[in-house]
Coordinates of C-alpha atoms in Angstrom, one line a residue:
X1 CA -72.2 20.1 -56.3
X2 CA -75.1 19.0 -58.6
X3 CA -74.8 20.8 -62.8
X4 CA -77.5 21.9 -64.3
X5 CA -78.6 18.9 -67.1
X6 CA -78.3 19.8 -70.7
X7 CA -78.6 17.8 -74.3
X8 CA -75.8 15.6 -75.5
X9 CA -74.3 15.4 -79.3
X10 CA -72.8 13.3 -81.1
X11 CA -70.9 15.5 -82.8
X12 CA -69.3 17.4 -80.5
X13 CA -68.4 14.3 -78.5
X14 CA -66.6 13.7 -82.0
X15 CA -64.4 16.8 -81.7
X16 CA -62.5 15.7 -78.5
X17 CA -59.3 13.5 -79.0
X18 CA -60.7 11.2 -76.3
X19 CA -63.8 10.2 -79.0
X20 CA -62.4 11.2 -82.4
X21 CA -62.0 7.7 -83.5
X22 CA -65.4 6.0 -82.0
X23 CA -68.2 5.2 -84.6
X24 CA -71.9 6.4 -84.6
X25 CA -72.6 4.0 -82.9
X26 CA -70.3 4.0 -80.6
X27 CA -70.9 8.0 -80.0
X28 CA -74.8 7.6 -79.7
X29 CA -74.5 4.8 -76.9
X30 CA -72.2 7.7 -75.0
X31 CA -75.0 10.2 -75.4
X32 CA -77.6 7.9 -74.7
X33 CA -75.7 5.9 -71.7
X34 CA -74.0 9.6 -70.2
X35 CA -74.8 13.1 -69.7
X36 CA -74.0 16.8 -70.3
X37 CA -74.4 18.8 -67.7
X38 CA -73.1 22.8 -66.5
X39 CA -71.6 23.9 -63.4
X40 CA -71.5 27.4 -62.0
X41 CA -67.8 27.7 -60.1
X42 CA -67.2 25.9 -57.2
X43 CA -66.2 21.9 -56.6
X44 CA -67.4 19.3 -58.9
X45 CA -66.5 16.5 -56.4
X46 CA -64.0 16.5 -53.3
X47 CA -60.9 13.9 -52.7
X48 CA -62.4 10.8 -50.7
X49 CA -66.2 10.5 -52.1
X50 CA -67.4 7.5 -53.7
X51 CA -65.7 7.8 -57.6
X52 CA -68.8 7.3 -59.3
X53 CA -68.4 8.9 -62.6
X54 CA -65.6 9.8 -65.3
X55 CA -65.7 13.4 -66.4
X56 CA -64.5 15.1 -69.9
X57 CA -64.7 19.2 -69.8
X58 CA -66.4 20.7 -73.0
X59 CA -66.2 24.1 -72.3
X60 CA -65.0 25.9 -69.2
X61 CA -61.6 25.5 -66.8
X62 CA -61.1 22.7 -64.5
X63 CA -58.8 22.8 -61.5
X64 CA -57.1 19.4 -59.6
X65 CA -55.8 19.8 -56.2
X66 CA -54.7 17.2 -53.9
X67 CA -55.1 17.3 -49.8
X68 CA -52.2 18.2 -48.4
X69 CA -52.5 18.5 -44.1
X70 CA -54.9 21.4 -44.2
X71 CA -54.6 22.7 -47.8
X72 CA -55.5 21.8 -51.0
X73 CA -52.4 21.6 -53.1
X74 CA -53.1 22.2 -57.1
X75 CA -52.1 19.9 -59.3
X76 CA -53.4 20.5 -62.7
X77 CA -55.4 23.3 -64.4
X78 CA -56.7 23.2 -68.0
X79 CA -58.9 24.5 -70.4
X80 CA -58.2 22.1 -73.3
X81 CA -61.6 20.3 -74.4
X82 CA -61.4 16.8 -73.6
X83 CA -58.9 16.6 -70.6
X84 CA -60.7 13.9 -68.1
X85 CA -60.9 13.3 -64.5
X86 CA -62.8 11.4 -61.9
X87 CA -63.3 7.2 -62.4
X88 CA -60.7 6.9 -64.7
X89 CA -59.8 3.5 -63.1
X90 CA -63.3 2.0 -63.0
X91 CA -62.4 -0.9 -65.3
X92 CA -60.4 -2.2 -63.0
X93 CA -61.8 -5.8 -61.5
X94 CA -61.2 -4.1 -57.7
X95 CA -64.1 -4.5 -55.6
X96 CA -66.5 -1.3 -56.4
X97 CA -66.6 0.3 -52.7
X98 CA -62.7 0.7 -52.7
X99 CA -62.9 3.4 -55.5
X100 CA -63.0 7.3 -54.4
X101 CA -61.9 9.8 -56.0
X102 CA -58.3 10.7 -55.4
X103 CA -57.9 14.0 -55.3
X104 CA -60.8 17.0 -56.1
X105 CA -61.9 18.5 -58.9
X106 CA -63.2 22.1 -59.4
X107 CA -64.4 24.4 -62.0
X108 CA -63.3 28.6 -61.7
X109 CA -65.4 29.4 -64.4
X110 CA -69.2 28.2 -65.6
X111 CA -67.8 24.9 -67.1
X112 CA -69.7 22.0 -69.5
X113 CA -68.7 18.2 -68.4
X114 CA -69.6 15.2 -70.7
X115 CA -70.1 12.6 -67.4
X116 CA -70.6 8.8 -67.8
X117 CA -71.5 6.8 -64.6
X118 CA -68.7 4.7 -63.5
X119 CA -70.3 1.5 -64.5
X120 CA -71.0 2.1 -67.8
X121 CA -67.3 4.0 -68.3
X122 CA -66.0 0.1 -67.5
X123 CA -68.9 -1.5 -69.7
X124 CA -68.0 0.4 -72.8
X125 CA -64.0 -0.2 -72.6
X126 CA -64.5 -3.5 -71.8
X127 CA -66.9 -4.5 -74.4
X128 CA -65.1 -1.6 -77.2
X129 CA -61.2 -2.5 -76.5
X130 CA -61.2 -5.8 -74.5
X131 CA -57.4 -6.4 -75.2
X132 CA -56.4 -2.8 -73.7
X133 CA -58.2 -3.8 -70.5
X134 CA -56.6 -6.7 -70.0
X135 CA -53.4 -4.6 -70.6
X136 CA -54.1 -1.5 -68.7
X137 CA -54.9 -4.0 -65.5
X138 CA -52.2 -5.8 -65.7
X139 CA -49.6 -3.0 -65.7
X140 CA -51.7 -1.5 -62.8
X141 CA -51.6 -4.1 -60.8
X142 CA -48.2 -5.6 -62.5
X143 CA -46.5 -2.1 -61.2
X144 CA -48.7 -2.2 -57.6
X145 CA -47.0 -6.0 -56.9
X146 CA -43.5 -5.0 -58.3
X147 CA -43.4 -1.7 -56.4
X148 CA -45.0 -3.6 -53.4
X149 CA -42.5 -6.5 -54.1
X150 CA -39.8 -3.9 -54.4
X151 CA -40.2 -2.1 -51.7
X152 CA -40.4 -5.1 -49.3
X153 CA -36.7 -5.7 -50.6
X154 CA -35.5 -2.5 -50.1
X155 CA -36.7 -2.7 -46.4
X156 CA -34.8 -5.9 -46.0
X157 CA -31.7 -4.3 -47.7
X158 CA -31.8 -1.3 -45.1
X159 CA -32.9 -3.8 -42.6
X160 CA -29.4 -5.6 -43.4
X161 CA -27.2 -2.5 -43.9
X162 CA -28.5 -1.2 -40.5
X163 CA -28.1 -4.9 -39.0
X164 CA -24.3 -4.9 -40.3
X165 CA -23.8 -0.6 -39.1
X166 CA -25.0 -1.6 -35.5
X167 CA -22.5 -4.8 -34.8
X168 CA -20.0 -2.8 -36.2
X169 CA -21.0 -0.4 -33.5
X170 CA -21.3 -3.0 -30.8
X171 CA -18.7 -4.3 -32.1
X172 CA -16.2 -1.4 -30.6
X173 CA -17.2 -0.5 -27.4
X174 CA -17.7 -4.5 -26.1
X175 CA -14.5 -5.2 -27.5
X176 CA -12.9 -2.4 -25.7
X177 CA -14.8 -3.8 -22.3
X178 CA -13.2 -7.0 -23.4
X179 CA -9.4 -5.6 -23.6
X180 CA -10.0 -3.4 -20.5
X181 CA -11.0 -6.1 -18.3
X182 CA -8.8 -8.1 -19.3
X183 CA -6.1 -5.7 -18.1
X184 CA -7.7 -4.9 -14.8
X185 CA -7.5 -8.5 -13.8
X186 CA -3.5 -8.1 -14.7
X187 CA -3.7 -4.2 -12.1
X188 CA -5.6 -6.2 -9.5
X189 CA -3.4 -9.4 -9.1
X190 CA -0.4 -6.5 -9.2
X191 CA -2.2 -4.4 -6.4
X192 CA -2.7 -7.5 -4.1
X193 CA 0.9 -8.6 -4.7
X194 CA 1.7 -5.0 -4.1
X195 CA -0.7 -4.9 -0.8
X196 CA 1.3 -8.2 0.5
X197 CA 4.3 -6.5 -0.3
X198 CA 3.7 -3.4 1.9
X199 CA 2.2 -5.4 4.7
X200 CA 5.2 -7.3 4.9
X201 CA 7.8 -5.0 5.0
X202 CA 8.8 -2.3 7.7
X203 CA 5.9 0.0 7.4
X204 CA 4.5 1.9 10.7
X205 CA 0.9 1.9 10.8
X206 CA 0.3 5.5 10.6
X207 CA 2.2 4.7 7.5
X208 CA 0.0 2.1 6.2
X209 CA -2.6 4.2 6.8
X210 CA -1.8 7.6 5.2
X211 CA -1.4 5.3 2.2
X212 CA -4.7 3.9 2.0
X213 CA -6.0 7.6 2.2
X214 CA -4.1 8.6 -0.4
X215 CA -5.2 5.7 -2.3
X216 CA -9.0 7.4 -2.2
X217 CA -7.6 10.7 -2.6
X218 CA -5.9 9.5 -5.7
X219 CA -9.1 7.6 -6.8
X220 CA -11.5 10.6 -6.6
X221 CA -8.8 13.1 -8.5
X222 CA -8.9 10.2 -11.5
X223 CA -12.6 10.9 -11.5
X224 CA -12.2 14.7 -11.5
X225 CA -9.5 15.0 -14.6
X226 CA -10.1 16.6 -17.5
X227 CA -8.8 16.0 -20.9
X228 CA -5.7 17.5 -22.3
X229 CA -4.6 18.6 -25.5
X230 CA -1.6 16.6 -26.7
X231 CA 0.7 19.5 -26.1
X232 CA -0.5 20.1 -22.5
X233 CA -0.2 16.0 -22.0
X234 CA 3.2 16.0 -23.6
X235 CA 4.3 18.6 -21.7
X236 CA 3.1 17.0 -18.1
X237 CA 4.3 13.8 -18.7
X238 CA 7.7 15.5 -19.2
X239 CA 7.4 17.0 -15.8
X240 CA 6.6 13.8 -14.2
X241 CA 9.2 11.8 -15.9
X242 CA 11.4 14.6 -14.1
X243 CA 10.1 14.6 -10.7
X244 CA 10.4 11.0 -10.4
X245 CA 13.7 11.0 -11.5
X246 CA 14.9 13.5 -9.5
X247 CA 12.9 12.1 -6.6
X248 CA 15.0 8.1 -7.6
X249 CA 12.0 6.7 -9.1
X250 CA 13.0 4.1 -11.9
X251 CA 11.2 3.7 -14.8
X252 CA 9.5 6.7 -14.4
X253 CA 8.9 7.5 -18.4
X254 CA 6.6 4.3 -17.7
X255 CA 4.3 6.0 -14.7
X256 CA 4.6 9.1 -16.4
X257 CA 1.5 8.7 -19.1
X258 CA -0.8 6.7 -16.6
X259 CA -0.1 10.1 -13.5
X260 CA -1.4 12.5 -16.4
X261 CA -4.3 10.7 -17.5
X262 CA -5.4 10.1 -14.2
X263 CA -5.3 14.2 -13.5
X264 CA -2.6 14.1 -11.2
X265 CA 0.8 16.8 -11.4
X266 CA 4.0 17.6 -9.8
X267 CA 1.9 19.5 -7.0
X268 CA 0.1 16.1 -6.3
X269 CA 3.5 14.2 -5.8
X270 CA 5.0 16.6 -3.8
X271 CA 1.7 15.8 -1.2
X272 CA 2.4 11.9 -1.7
X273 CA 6.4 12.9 -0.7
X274 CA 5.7 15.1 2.2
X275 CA 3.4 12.4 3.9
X276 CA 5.3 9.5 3.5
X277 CA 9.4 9.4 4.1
X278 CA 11.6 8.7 1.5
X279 CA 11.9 4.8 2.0
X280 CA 8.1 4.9 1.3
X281 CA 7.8 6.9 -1.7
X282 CA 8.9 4.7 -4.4
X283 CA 6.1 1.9 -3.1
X284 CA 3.7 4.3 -2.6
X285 CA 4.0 6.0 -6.2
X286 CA 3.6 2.8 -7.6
X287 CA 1.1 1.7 -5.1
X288 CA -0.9 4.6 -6.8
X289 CA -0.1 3.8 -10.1
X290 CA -1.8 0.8 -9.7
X291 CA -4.8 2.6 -8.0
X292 CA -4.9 5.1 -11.3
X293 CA -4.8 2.4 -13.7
X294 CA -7.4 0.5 -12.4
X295 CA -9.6 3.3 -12.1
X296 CA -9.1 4.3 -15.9
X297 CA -9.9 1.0 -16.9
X298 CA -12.8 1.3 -14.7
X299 CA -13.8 3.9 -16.1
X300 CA -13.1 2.4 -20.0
X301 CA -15.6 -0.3 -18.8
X302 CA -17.9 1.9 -17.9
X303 CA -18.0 3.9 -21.2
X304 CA -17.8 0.8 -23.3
X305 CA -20.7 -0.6 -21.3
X306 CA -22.9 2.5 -21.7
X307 CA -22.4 2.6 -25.6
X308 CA -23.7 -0.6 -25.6
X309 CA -26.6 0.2 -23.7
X310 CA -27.2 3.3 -25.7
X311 CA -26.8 1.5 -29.3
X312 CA -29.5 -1.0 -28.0
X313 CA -31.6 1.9 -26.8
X314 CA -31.4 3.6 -29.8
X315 CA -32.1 0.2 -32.0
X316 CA -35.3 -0.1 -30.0
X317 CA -35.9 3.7 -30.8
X318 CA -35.6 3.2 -34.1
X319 CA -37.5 0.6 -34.8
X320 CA -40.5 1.3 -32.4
X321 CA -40.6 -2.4 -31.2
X322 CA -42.2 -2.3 -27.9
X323 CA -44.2 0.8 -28.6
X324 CA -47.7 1.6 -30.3
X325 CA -47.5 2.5 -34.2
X326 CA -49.6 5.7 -33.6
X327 CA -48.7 8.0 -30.9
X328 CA -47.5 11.3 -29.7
X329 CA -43.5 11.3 -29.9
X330 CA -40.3 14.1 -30.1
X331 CA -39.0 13.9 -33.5
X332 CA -35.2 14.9 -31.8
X333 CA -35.3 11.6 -30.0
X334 CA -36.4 9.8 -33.6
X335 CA -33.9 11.4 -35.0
X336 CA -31.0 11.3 -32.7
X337 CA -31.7 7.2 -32.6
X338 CA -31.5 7.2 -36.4
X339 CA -28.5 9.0 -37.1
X340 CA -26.9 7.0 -34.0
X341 CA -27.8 3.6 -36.2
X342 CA -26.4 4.8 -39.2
X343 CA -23.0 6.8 -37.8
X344 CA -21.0 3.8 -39.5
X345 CA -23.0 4.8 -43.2
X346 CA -22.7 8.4 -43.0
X347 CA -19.1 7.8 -42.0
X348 CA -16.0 9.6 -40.5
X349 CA -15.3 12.1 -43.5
X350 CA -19.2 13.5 -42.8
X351 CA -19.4 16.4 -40.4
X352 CA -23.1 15.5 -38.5
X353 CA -24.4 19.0 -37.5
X354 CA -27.8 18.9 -35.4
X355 CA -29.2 22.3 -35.5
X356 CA -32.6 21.6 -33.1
X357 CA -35.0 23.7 -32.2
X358 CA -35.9 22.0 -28.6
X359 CA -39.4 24.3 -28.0
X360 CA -41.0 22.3 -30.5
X361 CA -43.6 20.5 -29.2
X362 CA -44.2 16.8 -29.9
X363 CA -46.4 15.4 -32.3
X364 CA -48.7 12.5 -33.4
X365 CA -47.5 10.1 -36.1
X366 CA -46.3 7.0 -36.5
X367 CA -42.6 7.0 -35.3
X368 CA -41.3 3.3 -37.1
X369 CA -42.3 4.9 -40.4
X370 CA -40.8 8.7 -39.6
X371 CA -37.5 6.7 -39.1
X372 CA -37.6 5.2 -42.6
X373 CA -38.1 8.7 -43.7
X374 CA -35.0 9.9 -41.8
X375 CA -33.0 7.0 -43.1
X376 CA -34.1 7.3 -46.7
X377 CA -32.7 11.0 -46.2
X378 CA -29.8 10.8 -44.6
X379 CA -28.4 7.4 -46.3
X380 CA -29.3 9.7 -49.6
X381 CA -27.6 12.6 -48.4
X382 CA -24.6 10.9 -47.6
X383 CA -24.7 9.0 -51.1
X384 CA -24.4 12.4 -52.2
X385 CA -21.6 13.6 -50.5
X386 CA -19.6 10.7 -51.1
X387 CA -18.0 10.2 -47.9
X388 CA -17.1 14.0 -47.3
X389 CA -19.1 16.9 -46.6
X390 CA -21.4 18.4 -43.9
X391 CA -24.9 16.8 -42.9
X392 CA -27.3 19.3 -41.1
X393 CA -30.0 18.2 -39.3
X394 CA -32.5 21.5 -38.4
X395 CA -35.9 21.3 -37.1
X396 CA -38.1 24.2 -37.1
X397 CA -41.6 25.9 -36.9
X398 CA -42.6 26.8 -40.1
X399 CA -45.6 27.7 -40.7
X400 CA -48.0 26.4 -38.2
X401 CA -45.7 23.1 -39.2
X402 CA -42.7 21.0 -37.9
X403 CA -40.4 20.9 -40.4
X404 CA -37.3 18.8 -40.0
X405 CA -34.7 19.9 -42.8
X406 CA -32.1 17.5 -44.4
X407 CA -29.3 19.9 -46.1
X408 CA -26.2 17.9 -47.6
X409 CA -23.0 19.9 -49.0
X410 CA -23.0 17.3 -52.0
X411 CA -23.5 18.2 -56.0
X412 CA -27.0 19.1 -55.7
X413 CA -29.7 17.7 -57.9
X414 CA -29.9 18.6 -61.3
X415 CA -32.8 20.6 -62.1
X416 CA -33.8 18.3 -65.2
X417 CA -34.5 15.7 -63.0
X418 CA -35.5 17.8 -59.8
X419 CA -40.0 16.8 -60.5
X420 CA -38.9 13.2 -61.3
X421 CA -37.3 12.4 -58.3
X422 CA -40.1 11.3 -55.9
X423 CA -41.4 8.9 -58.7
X424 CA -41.5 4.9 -58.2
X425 CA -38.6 3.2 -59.2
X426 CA -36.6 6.7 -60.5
X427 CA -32.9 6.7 -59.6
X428 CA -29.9 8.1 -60.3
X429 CA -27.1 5.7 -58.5
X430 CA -26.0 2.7 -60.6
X431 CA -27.8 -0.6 -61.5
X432 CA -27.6 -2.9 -57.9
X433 CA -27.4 0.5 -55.8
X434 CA -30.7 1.6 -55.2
X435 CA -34.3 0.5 -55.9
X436 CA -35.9 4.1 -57.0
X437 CA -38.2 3.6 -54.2
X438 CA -36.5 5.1 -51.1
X439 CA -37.9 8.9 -51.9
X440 CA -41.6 7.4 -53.3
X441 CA -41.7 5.5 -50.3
X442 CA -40.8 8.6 -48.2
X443 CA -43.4 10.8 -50.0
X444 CA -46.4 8.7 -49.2
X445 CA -45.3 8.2 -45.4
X446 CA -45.2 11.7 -44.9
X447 CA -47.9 13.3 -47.5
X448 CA -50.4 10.1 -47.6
X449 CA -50.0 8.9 -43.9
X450 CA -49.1 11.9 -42.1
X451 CA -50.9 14.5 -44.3
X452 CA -47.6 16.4 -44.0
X453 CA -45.6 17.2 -47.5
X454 CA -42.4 17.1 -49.0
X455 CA -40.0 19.6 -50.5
X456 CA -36.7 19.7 -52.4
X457 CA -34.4 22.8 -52.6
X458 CA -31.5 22.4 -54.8
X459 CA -28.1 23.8 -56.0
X460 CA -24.2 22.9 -56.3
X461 CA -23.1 22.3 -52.4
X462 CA -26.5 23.1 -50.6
X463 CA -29.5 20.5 -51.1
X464 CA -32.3 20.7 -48.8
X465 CA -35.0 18.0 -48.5
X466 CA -37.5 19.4 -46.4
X467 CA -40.4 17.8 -44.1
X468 CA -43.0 19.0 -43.3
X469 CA -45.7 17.8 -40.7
X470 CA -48.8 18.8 -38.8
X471 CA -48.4 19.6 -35.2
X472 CA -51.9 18.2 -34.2
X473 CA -54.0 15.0 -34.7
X474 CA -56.9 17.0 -35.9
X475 CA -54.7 18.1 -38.7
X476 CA -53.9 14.1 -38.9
X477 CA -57.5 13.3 -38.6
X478 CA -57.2 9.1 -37.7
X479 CA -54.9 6.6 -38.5
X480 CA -54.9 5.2 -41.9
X481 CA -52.3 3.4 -44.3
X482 CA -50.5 4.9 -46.8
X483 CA -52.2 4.3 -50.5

């Protein structure tokens, strides 16, 4: 909104702290180079114009707010004389057209500004305090290149922890398909021994043939079993060991373990004994011994194989490889893919609770960047915990928002240092740990890029980082990068 023009005097530019050391001369080519002007209540300028002047209230009540999705989120409201806003960076060297204003600026009560054009704002520092300029740009963009720098690394050293959790993962299940096969070649060469063994020796074929049938009978039960407690197994496998003595089966504390894990009781044995006679039995019990084992490493194959394929699935997931940077996606899926890369981080003494809400509908955003998010989070979280606690993972509508809640059972974060915490370079583990970056990094990917926001609730044994995000891309508006 336009002010209404009014006179400009030296002397009362002299009362503010911003001017109380400047010379007349100094203070007249403010007055004669800027402006004074009133504004009834209402917006000054909004976040996102062109930053063309720097503004110093004389009289009145200014009000900052920053966009937030579809609010405007207040950050600052004064009525001390001579707190500034607008073009305060204007003396940078940057290139003109990239300045806007970063956030908007309102008055809530008839309000005097002292304004100064951009241009001239840079001419006066740079030809009043040349030295400071050269100082104030270098820590500007000495902190933008370290935190930039910075930040770069601390991809790489997630990139490498998640690199080192994921062939640990691997790891497991392939050297489990490893073990297992090699154990099924041993079952096979023993079931075609076996098979020569039966076809050479006195069996009818009626004989022969209830065997192979009870061979797929057999096969199918080791499909159907269910898992025991190791009370109910210990129990079984004494029953077995029994039957097969009784029954003048040697060795039968051997079968014993493989019978129960394949499902199969005393009531399945005594339908092996009652269709073949008792010359039989003992080759046919370990005919289907044979049959069970091989199954169950089948079946150890099978599971080993599919965690592979589900680890690689997820790493793809995660990091978004084969997919656009910008599109509609179900946060669950992002999520379940990150905690799956970092289950050897949050480790074996952290209870992983997932309390989703699976109505929600999916949303726009960029999914590679809501994963760092996540893992920032949740590798924070279980930092917290220390290796022991309870992780709950709970997305919800909130709001006309997604939210997707973080709560860790660790110490909580003290509240002295609770508003510092989403700062560049602020942290609390020790020097070589972490980088301070990980939570400013998460703030501008969801508040910047997503136009979502961030929240921390916090007390001894319940800490709750909360995200929040827009659930269409007209709340998003288009795709930009994160200041």
């Amino acid at each position: 909104m336009s002010g209404q023009p009014m006179p400009c005097e030296a002397a009362e530019l002299s009362t503010l702290f911003l001017f109380e050391k400047l010379d007349g001369e100094q203070l007249a080519r403010l007055c004669r180079e800027g402006r004074v002007e009133r504004f009834e209540p209402g917006y000054v300028y909004q976040e996102g114009e062109p930053a063309t002047c720097f503004f110093v209230l004389l009289e009145g009540t200014l009000v900052m707010s920053r966009r937030v999705g579809s609010d405007d989120v207040e950050t600052t409201r004064s009525s001390q004389r001579g707190v500034y806003a607008g073009a305060m960076q204007a003396y940078l060297t940057a290139p003109a057209e990239q300045a806007h204003y970063k956030g908007s600026l309102r008055v809530t009560e008839p309000s005097r500004f002292f304004i100064l054009p951009a241009e001239t704002f840079a001419a006066v520092l740079h030809d009043w305090f040349p030295m400071a300029v050269h100082l104030l740009e270098g820590m500007f963009f000495g902190s933008q290149n370290a935190q930039r720098t910075i930040g770069q690394r601390e991809r790489l050293l997630a990139l490498g922890s998640l690199s080192a959790g994921l062939t640990h993962e691997l790891n497991n299940p392939a050297a489990a398909a490893v073990r297992a096969t090699s154990a099924l070649r041993e079952r096979v060469a023993g079931m075609r021994h076996k098979l020569g063994a039966i076809a050479a020796g006195p069996y009818a074929r009626d004989t022969l043939e209830t065997l192979v049938e009870l061979q797929e009978r057999t096969a199918d039960q080791v499909a159907k079993a269910t898992p025991l407690s190791p009370l109910e197994a210990s129990d079984r496998e004494d029953a077995l060991g029994d039957w097969l003595d009784d029954h003048g089966i040697a060795g039968g504390w051997e079968i014993a373990p493989t019978f129960v894990q394949g499902g199969l009781d005393t009531d399945w044995l005594d339908r092996v004994a009652a269709a073949v006679d008792a010359q039989t039995l003992e080759g046919a019990v370990r005919w289907l011994n044979y049959t069970v084992e091989t199954e169950l490493l089948m079946n150890e194959i099978e599971d080993s194989t599919t965690r592979v394929s589900n680890l690689v699935n997820a790493a793809k997931q995660y990091s978004q490889l084969d997919r656009a940077p910008y599109q509609v996606v179900d946060v669950h899926e992002l999520l379940d893919s990150t905690l799956m890369m970092l289950a050897g981080k949050i480790g074996s003494g952290v209870t992983v609770v997932k309390d989703y809400d699976r109505a929600l509908p999916k949303i726009p955003a960029y999914p590679g960047e809501l994963n760092q998010v996540w893992t920032n989070l949740i590798d924070n979280a279980a930092s917290a915990m220390d290796g022991e606690g309870v992780l709950t993972v709970r997305t919800a509508l909130d709001r006309e928002q997604l939210l997707v809640e973080f709560r860790d059972t660790g110490p909580g974060v003290p509240e002295d240092i609770r508003g510092r915490i989403f700062d560049p370079f602020f942290t609390t583990k020790p020097v070589g740990e972490g980088t301070g970056l990980g939570l400013d990094i998460s703030w501008r990917i969801v508040v910047n890029k997503h136009h979502g926001h961030l929240e921390v609730h916090s007390v001894p044994g319940d800490t709750r980082f909360q995200v929040f995000l827009p659930l269409t891309a007209a709340d998003t508006d288009t795709p930009q990068e994160a200041s």
